[in-house]
Every structure is written in structure tokens, then in C-alpha cells.
Coordinates of C-alpha atoms in Angstrom, one line a residue:
X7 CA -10.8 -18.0 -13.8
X8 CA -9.8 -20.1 -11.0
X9 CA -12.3 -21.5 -9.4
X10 CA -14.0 -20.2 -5.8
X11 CA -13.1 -22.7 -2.9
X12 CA -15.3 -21.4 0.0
X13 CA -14.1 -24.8 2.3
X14 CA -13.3 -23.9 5.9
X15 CA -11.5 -26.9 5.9
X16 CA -9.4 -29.9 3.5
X17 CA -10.1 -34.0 3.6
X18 CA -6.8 -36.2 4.1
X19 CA -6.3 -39.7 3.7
X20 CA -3.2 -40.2 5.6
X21 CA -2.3 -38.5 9.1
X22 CA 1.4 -38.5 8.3
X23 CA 0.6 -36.2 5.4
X24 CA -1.5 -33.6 7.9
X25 CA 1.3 -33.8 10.6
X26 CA 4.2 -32.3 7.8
X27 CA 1.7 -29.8 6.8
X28 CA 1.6 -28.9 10.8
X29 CA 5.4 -29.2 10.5
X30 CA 5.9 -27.2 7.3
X31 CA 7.3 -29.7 5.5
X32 CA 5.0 -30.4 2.9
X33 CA 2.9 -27.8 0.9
X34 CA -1.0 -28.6 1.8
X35 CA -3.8 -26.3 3.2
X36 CA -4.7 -27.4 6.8
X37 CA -7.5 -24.5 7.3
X38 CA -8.4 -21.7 5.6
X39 CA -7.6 -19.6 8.2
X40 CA -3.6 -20.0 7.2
X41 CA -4.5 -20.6 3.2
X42 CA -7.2 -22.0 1.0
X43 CA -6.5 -22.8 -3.0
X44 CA -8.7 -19.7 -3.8
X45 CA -6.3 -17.2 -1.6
X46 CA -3.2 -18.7 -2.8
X47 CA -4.2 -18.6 -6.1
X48 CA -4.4 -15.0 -6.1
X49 CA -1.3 -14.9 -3.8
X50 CA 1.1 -16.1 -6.9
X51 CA -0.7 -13.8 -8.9
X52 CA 0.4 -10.5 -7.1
X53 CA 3.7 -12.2 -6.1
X54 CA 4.4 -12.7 -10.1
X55 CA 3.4 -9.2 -10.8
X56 CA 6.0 -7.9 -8.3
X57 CA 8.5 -10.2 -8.9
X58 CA 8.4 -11.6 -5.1
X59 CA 8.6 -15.2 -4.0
X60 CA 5.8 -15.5 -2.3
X61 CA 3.0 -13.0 -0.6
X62 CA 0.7 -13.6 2.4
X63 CA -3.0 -12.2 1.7
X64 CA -4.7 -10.8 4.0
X65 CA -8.1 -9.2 5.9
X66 CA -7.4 -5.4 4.8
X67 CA -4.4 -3.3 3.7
X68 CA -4.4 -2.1 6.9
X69 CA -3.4 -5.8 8.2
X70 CA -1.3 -6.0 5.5
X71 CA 1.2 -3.0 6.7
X72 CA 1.2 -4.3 10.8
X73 CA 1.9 -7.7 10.2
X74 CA 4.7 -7.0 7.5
X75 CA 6.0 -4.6 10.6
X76 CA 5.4 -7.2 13.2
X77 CA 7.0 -9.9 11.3
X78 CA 10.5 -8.5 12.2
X79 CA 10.1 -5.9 15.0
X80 CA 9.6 -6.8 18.9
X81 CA 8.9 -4.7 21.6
X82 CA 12.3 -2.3 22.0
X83 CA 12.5 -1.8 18.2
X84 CA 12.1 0.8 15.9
X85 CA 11.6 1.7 12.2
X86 CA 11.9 4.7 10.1
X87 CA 9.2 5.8 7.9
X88 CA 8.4 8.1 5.7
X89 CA 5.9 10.9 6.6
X90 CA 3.8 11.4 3.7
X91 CA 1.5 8.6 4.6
X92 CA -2.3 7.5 4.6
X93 CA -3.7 9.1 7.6
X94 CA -4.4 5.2 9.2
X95 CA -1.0 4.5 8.6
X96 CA 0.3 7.3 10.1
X97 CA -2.0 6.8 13.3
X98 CA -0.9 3.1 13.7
X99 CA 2.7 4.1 13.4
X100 CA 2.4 7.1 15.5
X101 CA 0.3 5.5 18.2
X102 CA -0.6 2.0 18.0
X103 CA 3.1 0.4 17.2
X104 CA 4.4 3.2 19.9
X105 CA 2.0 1.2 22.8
X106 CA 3.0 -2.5 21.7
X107 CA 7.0 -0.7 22.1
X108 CA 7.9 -0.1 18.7
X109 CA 9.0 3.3 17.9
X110 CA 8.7 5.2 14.6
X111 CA 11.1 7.4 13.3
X112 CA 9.3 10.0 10.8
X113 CA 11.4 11.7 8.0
X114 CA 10.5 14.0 5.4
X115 CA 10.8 12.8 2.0
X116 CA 13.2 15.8 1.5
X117 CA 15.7 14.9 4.2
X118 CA 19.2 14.6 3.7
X119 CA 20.5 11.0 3.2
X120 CA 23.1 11.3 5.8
X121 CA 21.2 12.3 8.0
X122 CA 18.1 9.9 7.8
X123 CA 20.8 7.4 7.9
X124 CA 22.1 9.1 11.0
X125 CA 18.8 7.8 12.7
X126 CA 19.8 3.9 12.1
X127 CA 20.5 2.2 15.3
X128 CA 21.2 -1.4 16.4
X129 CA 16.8 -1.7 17.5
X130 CA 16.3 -0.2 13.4
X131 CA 14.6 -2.8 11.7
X132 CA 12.9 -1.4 8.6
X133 CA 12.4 1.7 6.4
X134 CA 9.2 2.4 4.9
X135 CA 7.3 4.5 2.9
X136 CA 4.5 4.7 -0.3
X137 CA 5.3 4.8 -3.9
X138 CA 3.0 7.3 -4.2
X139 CA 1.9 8.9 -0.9
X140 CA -1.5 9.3 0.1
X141 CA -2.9 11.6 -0.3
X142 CA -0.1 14.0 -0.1
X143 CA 1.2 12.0 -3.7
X144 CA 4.8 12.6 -3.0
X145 CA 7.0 10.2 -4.9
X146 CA 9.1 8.1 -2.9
X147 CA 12.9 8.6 -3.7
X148 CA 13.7 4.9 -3.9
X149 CA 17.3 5.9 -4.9
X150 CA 17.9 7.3 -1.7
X151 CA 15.4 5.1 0.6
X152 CA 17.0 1.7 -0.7
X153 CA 20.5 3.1 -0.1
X154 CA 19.9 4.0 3.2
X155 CA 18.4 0.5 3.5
X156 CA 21.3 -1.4 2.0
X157 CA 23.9 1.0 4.3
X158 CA 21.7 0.4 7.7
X159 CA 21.6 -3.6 6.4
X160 CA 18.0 -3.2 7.1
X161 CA 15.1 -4.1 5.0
X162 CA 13.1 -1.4 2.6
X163 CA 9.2 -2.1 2.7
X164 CA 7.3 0.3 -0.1
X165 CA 3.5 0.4 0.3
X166 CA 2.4 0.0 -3.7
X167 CA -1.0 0.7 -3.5
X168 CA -1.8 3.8 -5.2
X169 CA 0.7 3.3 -8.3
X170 CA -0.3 -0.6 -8.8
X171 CA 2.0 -3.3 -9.7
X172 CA 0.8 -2.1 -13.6
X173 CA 2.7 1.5 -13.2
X174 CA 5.6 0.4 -10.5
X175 CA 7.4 -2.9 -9.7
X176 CA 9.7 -1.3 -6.3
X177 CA 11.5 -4.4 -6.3
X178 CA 13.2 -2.9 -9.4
X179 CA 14.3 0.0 -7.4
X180 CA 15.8 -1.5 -4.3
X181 CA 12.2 -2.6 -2.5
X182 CA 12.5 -6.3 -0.6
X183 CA 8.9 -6.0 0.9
X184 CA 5.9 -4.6 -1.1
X185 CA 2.6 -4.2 0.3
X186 CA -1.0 -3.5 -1.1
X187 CA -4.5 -2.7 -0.2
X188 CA -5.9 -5.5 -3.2
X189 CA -9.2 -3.0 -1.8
X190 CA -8.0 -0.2 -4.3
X191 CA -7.0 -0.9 -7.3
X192 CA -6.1 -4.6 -7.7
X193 CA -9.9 -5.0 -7.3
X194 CA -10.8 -1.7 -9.1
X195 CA -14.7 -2.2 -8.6
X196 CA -14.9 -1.0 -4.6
X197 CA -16.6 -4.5 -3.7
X198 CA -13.4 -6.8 -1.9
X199 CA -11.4 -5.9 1.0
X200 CA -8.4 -7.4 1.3
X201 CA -4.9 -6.7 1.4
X202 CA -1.7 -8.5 0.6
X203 CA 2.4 -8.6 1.4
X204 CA 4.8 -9.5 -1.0
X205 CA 8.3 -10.7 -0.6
X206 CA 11.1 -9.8 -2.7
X207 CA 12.9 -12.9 -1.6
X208 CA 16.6 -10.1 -2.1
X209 CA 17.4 -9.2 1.8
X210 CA 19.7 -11.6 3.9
X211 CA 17.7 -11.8 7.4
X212 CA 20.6 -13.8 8.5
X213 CA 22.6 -10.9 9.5
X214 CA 22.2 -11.0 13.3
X215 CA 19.4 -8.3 13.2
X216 CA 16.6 -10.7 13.1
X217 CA 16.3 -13.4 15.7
X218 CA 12.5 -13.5 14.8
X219 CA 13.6 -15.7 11.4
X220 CA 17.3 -16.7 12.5
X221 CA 16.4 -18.5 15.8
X222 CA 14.5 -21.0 16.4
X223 CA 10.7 -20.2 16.8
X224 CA 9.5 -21.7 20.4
X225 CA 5.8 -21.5 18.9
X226 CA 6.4 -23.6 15.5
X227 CA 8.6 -26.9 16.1
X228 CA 11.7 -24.5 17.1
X229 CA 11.7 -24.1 13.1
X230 CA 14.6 -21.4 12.0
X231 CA 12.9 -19.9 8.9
X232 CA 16.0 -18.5 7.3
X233 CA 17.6 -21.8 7.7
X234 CA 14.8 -23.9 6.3
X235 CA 13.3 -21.8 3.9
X236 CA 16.1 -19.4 3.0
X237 CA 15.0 -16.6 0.2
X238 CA 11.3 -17.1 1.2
X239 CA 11.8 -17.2 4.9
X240 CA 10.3 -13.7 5.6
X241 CA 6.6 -14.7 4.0
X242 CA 6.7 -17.9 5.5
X243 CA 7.1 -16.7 8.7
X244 CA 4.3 -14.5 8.2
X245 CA 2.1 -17.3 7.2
X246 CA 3.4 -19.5 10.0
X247 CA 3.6 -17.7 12.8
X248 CA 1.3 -14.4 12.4
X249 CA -1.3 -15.5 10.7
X250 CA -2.1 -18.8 12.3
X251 CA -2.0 -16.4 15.9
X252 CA -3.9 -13.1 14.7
X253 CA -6.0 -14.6 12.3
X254 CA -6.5 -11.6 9.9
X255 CA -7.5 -14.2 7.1
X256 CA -8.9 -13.1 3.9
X257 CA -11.9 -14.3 3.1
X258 CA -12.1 -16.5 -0.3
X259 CA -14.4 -14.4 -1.7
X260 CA -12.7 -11.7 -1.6
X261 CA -9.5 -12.8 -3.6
X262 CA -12.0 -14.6 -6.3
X263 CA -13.8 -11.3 -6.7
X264 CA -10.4 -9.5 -6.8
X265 CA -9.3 -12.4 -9.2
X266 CA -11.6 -11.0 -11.4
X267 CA -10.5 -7.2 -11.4
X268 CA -6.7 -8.1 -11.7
X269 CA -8.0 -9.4 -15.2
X270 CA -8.3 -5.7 -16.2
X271 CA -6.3 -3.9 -14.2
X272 CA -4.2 -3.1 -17.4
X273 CA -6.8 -1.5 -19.1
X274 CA -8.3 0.2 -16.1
X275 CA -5.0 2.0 -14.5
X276 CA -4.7 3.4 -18.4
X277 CA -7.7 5.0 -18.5
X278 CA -7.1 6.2 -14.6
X279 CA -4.1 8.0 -15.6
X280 CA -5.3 9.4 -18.9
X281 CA -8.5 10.8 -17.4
X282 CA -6.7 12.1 -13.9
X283 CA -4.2 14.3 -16.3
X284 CA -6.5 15.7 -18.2
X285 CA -8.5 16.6 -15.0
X286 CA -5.1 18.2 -13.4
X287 CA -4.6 20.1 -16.6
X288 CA -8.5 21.3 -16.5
X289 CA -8.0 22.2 -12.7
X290 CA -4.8 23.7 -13.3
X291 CA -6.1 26.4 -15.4
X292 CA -8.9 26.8 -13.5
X293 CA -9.7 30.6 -12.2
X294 CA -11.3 29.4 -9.0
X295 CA -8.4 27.0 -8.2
X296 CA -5.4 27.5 -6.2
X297 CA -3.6 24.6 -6.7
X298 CA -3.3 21.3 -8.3
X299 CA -1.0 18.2 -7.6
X300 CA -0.7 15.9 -9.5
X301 CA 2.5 13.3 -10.4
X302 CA 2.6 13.3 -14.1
X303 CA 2.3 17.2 -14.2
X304 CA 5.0 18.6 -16.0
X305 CA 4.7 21.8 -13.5
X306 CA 5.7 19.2 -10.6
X307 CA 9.6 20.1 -9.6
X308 CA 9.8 16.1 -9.3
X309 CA 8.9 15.6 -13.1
X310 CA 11.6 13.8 -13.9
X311 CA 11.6 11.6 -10.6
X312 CA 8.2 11.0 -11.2
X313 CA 8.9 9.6 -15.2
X314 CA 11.6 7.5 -13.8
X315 CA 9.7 5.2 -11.2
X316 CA 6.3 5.2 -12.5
X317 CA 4.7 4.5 -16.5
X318 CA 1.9 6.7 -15.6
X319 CA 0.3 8.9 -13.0
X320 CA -2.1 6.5 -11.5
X321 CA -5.6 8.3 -10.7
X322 CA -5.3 10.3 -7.3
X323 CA -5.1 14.1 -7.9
X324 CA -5.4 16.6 -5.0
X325 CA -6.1 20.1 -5.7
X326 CA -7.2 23.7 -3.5
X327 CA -10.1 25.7 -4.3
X328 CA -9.9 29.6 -3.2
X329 CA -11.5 30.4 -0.2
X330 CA -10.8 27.6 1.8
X331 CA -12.9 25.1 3.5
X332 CA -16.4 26.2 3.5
X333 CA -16.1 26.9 -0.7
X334 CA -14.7 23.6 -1.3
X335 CA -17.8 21.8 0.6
X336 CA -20.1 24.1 -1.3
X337 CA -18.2 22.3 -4.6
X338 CA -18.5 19.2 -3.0
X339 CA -22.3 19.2 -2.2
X340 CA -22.8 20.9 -5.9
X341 CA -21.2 17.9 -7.7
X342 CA -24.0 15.7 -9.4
X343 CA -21.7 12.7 -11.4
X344 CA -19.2 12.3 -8.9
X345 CA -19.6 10.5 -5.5
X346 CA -18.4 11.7 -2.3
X347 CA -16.6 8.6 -0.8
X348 CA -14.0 7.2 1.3
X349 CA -12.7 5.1 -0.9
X350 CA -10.1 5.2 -3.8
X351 CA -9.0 3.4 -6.6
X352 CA -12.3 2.2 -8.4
X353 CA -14.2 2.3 -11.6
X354 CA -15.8 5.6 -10.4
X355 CA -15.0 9.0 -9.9
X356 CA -14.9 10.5 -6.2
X357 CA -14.2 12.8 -3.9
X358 CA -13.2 13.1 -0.7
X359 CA -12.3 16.0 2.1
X360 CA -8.7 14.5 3.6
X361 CA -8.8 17.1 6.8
X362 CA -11.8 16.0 8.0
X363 CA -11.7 12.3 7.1
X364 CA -8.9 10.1 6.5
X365 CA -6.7 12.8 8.1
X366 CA -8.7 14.0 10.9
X367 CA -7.1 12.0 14.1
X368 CA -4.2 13.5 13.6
X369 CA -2.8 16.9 14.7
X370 CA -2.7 19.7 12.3
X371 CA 1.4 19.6 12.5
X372 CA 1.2 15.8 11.6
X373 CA -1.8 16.6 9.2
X374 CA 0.7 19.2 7.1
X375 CA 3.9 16.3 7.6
X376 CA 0.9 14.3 5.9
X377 CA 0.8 16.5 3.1
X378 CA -2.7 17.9 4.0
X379 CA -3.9 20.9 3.9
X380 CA -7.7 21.7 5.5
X381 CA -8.4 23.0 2.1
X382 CA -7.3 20.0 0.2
X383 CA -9.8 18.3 -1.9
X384 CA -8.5 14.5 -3.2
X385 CA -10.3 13.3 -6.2
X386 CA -10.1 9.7 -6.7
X387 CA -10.7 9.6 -10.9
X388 CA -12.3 7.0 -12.6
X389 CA -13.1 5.6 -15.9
X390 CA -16.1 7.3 -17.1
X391 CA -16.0 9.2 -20.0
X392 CA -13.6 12.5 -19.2
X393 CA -16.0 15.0 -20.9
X394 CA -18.8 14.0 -18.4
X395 CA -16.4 14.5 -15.5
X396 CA -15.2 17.9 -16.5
X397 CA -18.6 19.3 -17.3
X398 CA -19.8 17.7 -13.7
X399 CA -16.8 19.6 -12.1
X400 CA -17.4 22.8 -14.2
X401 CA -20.9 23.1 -12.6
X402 CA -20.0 22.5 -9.3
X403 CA -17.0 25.1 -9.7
X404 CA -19.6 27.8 -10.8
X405 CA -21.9 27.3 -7.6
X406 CA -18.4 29.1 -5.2

């Protein structure tokens, strides 16, 4: 385990040394608010994992997406995303990024190639979407996405989260920027915030579209990332430029804590998928249910999609109770093993009401483009023993 290096700060001996850190020119760490041995450490980790060449770690997931969007885009741009999105996601694309001049284009997963590519202009500087969307659990088609991407000349960023670098590696499917919340999974025990970007090091910024990494950059020695730091010019940038100036830093703790759930994440995202099928095939047969989605259902029209990018399910399952709203609270209040919580992508079982939560700044038409219903129910599965969480779900069931 490496080691936890709490140090705000680094002793040098010579000032020559300090001034190429400054400069980039030597590899050092100057303050931990740009990178500490701990972060880093956990940085080549993920990197590794993904097959990137370098990643930026950072305060939340939710830092994570912005700055890997406001590493390239300017005020006048715009990027195209995906609808099927987390709910804060949506909310900074639709919102925030529209009031610092960015403009998001949303598409359906379902829309024709041609004419998503239609909707590339000479301001497009990104697509984006989730391997697995949240919590609507569409499956990104990466085929199509990363064509689009490589037709447009513009980079593909996937958000990983939900599937994990253990069930999907994007960069294998056309990705060039992967992104994580290292809050769900990656950690796995719902204690470290944190997110992370990762780059691919496979998209050629020098193709007129980005000035941001071609030119010179006024704010750090006129430095022209692409130039000087060629495959990895994207992350340094984002290390350089963004992170020294909005100081979303993770916190050392967080990545030595999150060292320390990586170590199983293996074993854990196994027994996430096992369990969550099992649940899906319980719920699916269920007379009280509606609905059940669930990626590694074989009922899913995208079966075969889903078996080709992912090597399991991962352990987010939504499903419909009849009756609507006010039965599925009455199953949520009734459930006595399982938590009702925000969060996802930990070592226990939960459940959460996507409508009302997550999901509730946003309109009901950009709550259905979501993939949320106001009956929707997303269960976050866990680890514990799957008899235990079908008998606490059988109970609740009987109390609609």
C-alpha cells in the first residue's frame, strides 16, 4: 500500500530545481494543490487500468466532468452529449456550461448517425456520453459515438463510472477521454469523494480545433502543450492550467482510502453483477412489478450490445412497481436490510427515488430524455448475501 503523504507542501535543496517544476520541465510536486505522491500514486493506477497516459484526480466526479469540458471548450463553443445522463450532469450541461457560453447539443442514444453528425460545427469540440447511463442504464453505442467522433475530428469523452474500468476499458472502443466518480465504485466503501480524468493519449489536438493546447498559453510560460508534451498534452494541460486556477484538488486521503478499495474492486464488481441479475430476474417475475431494467437481462432488445462492451452488468438495476408513486414509497419505507441513500456503487444495498432526487431539477420532458420515469425505483445492489436481499424486498413488496 503506498504510503499516505498528507504534506501541503515539498523541501528543495536547489532553486533551479523548483523553477523547472514552475516551468514544467522537470517532474516534481511544488504543492499539493497541483499533485502530491499520494494523488499521483493513485493517478497511474486508474490511468493503467484504462490504458491512458496520464489522469488528473480530482475534488468530486462532478469536477471531474467540467474541467475535462473546460479543458478544450471556450466561451462560443459547443459539444454534443448524450441525453441519458446523471441528473447533475444533465443540469450542468443544460444550465451551468450554457451561462459560461458553451452550448450542449442533446441526442438520443437512438438517433441516426447522420444526423447527430449533422449537428457538428466548426465551435463542436467534444462528444460525450456514459457507458452505462445513470440511472436510465442505456448502453452507449460506442460504435456509432466514436465514428461520429473520428468523422467530426473531434474528441469522444465516455463517463466510466457505473461499469468500472473492471467491466469496460472505452479506450478499446474508440474513447480518448475517460472520466470517473473514484466516489462509486473505485472506492466501493461510500467513505472518499473524489473523482478522476483519464487521457487516452489517441486524439491529435493539433488539428486547428484546439488553440487551448496548440497555442501558446499566456498564463504558463507561453508553453504550447501539444508541442511540448505531444500524446499527454490534454492531462497536462489540465493539471497546469485548470487545476492550479480552480483548485478542485483531491484531498490525499481520499485517493489513500480509495487506494485501498481499488485493491478489491475485482472481487467486489463480481459479486455486484451476480447479485443485481439475480435481483432483476426476482423483480422481473414479480406480480406487483411492472418493469425491470437491467443491462445483462436477456429480455433487454440491446442484449447483444450490452455482451459486447461490458463483461458483466455492473450493480444499478431500475425497476416500476404498479401503482405508481405513492406504492413505491410505501415499498421503500417497508424495506428493513436495505438503505435508502443517495449514493451508488458501494458494499451495500440501496435505494433510491430518481424523480424526486437526483432527477428532480429538471423538467419532466428532460426527466423522461433522462430515462426517468416518476415511478422509477433505482436500486444500487451490494454485496451482502442475495438471499437476505430478496427476502428484504419480498416483505416490503407484500406491504403495497
Amino acid at each position: 500500500m503506498y504510503p499516505l503523504v498528507q504534506s501541503t507542501t515539498f523541501k528543495y535543496e536547489d532553486p533551479d530545481l523548483v523553477a523547472d517544476i514552475f516551468d514544467l520541465k522537470a517532474d516534481g510536486h511544488m504543492y499539493s494543490r497541483i499533485s502530491n505522491p499520494t494523488v499521483a500514486n493513485f493517478e497511474e493506477k486508474i490511468a493503467y487500468l484504462e490504458g491512458g497516459v496520464g489522469a488528473v484526480a480530482v475534488s468530486s466526479g462532478q469536477s471531474a466532468v467540467l474541467l475535462a469540458i473546460l479543458n478544450i471548450c471556450k466561451s462560443g463553443d459547443n459539444i454534443i452529449s448524450v441525453s441519458s445522463l446523471y441528473g447533475g450532469t444533465y443540469n450542468l450541461f443544460n444550465i451551468t456550461l450554457r451561462s459560461f457560453g458553451i452550448e450542449t447539443k442533446f441526442v438520443s442514444n437512438n438517433d441516426d448517425k447522420e444526423y447527430i453528425l449533422s449537428l457538428v460545427d466548426e465551435n463542436t469540440k467534444a462528444i460525450y456520453g456514459e457507458t452505462i447511463g445513470n440511472p436510465g442504464l442505456d448502453i452507449l453505442d460506442f460504435k456509432k459515438l466514436s465514428e461520429i467522433a473520428k468523422k467530426g475530428d473531434i474528441p469522444f469523452i465516455v463517463d466510466n463510472t457505473v461499469a468500472s474500468p473492471y467491466l469496460c476499458n472505452p479506450i478499446n472502443f474508440g474513447a480518448n477521454i475517460v472520466i470517473h466518480s473514484t466516489s462509486k465504485y473505485i472506492d466501493g466503501h461510500a467513505v472518499a469523494l473524489g473523482g478522476i480524468v483519464i487521457d487516452c493519449g489517441n486524439f491529435n489536438w493539433d488539428n486547428g480545433k484546439y488553440p487551448l493546447l496548440s497555442d501558446g498559453d499566456v498564463s504558463c510560460h507561453d508553453i504550447k502543450y501539444v508541442e511540448e508534451f505531444r500524446k499527454s498534452a490534454y492531462i497536462t494541460k489540465l493539471r497546469a492550467s485548470l487545476l492550479r486556477d480552480l483548485g478542485s484538488t483531491m484531498s490525499p486521503f481520499n485517493p489513500f482510502l480509495s487506494n485501498l478499495g481499488l485493491e478489491t474492486l475485482h472481487l467486489r464488481m463480481k459479486k455486484h453483477s451476480q447479485n443485481a441479475l439475480v435481483l432483476a430476474k426476482y423483480l422481473e417475475n414479480h406480480e406487483k412489478v411492472s418493469w425491470v431494467n437491467y443491462p445483462y437481462l436477456e429480455s433487454r432488445e440491446d442484449y447483444k450490445k450490452v455482451k459486447t462492451y461490458l463483461k458483466g452488468g455492473s450493480g444499478i438495476l431500475t425497476f416500476g412497481i404498479k401503482g405508481g408513486i405513492n406504492e413505491a414509497k410505501t415499498f421503500i419505507k417497508s424495506l428493513k436490510l436495505v438503505d435508502l441513500a443517495i449514493h451508488l456503487g458501494f458494499n451495500k444495498t440501496s435505494v433510491l427515488h430518481p424523480a424526486s432526487t437526483t432527477h428532480s431539477q429538471l423538467s419532466n420532458e428532460d426527466k423522461i430524455k433522462c430515462g426517468v420515469s416518476l415511478e422509477m425505483i433505482r436500486v444500487s445492489v451490494g454485496i451482502e448475501n442475495i438471499d437476505d436481499l430478496i427476502n428484504d424486498f419480498d416483505i416490503a413488496l407484500k406491504e403495497i
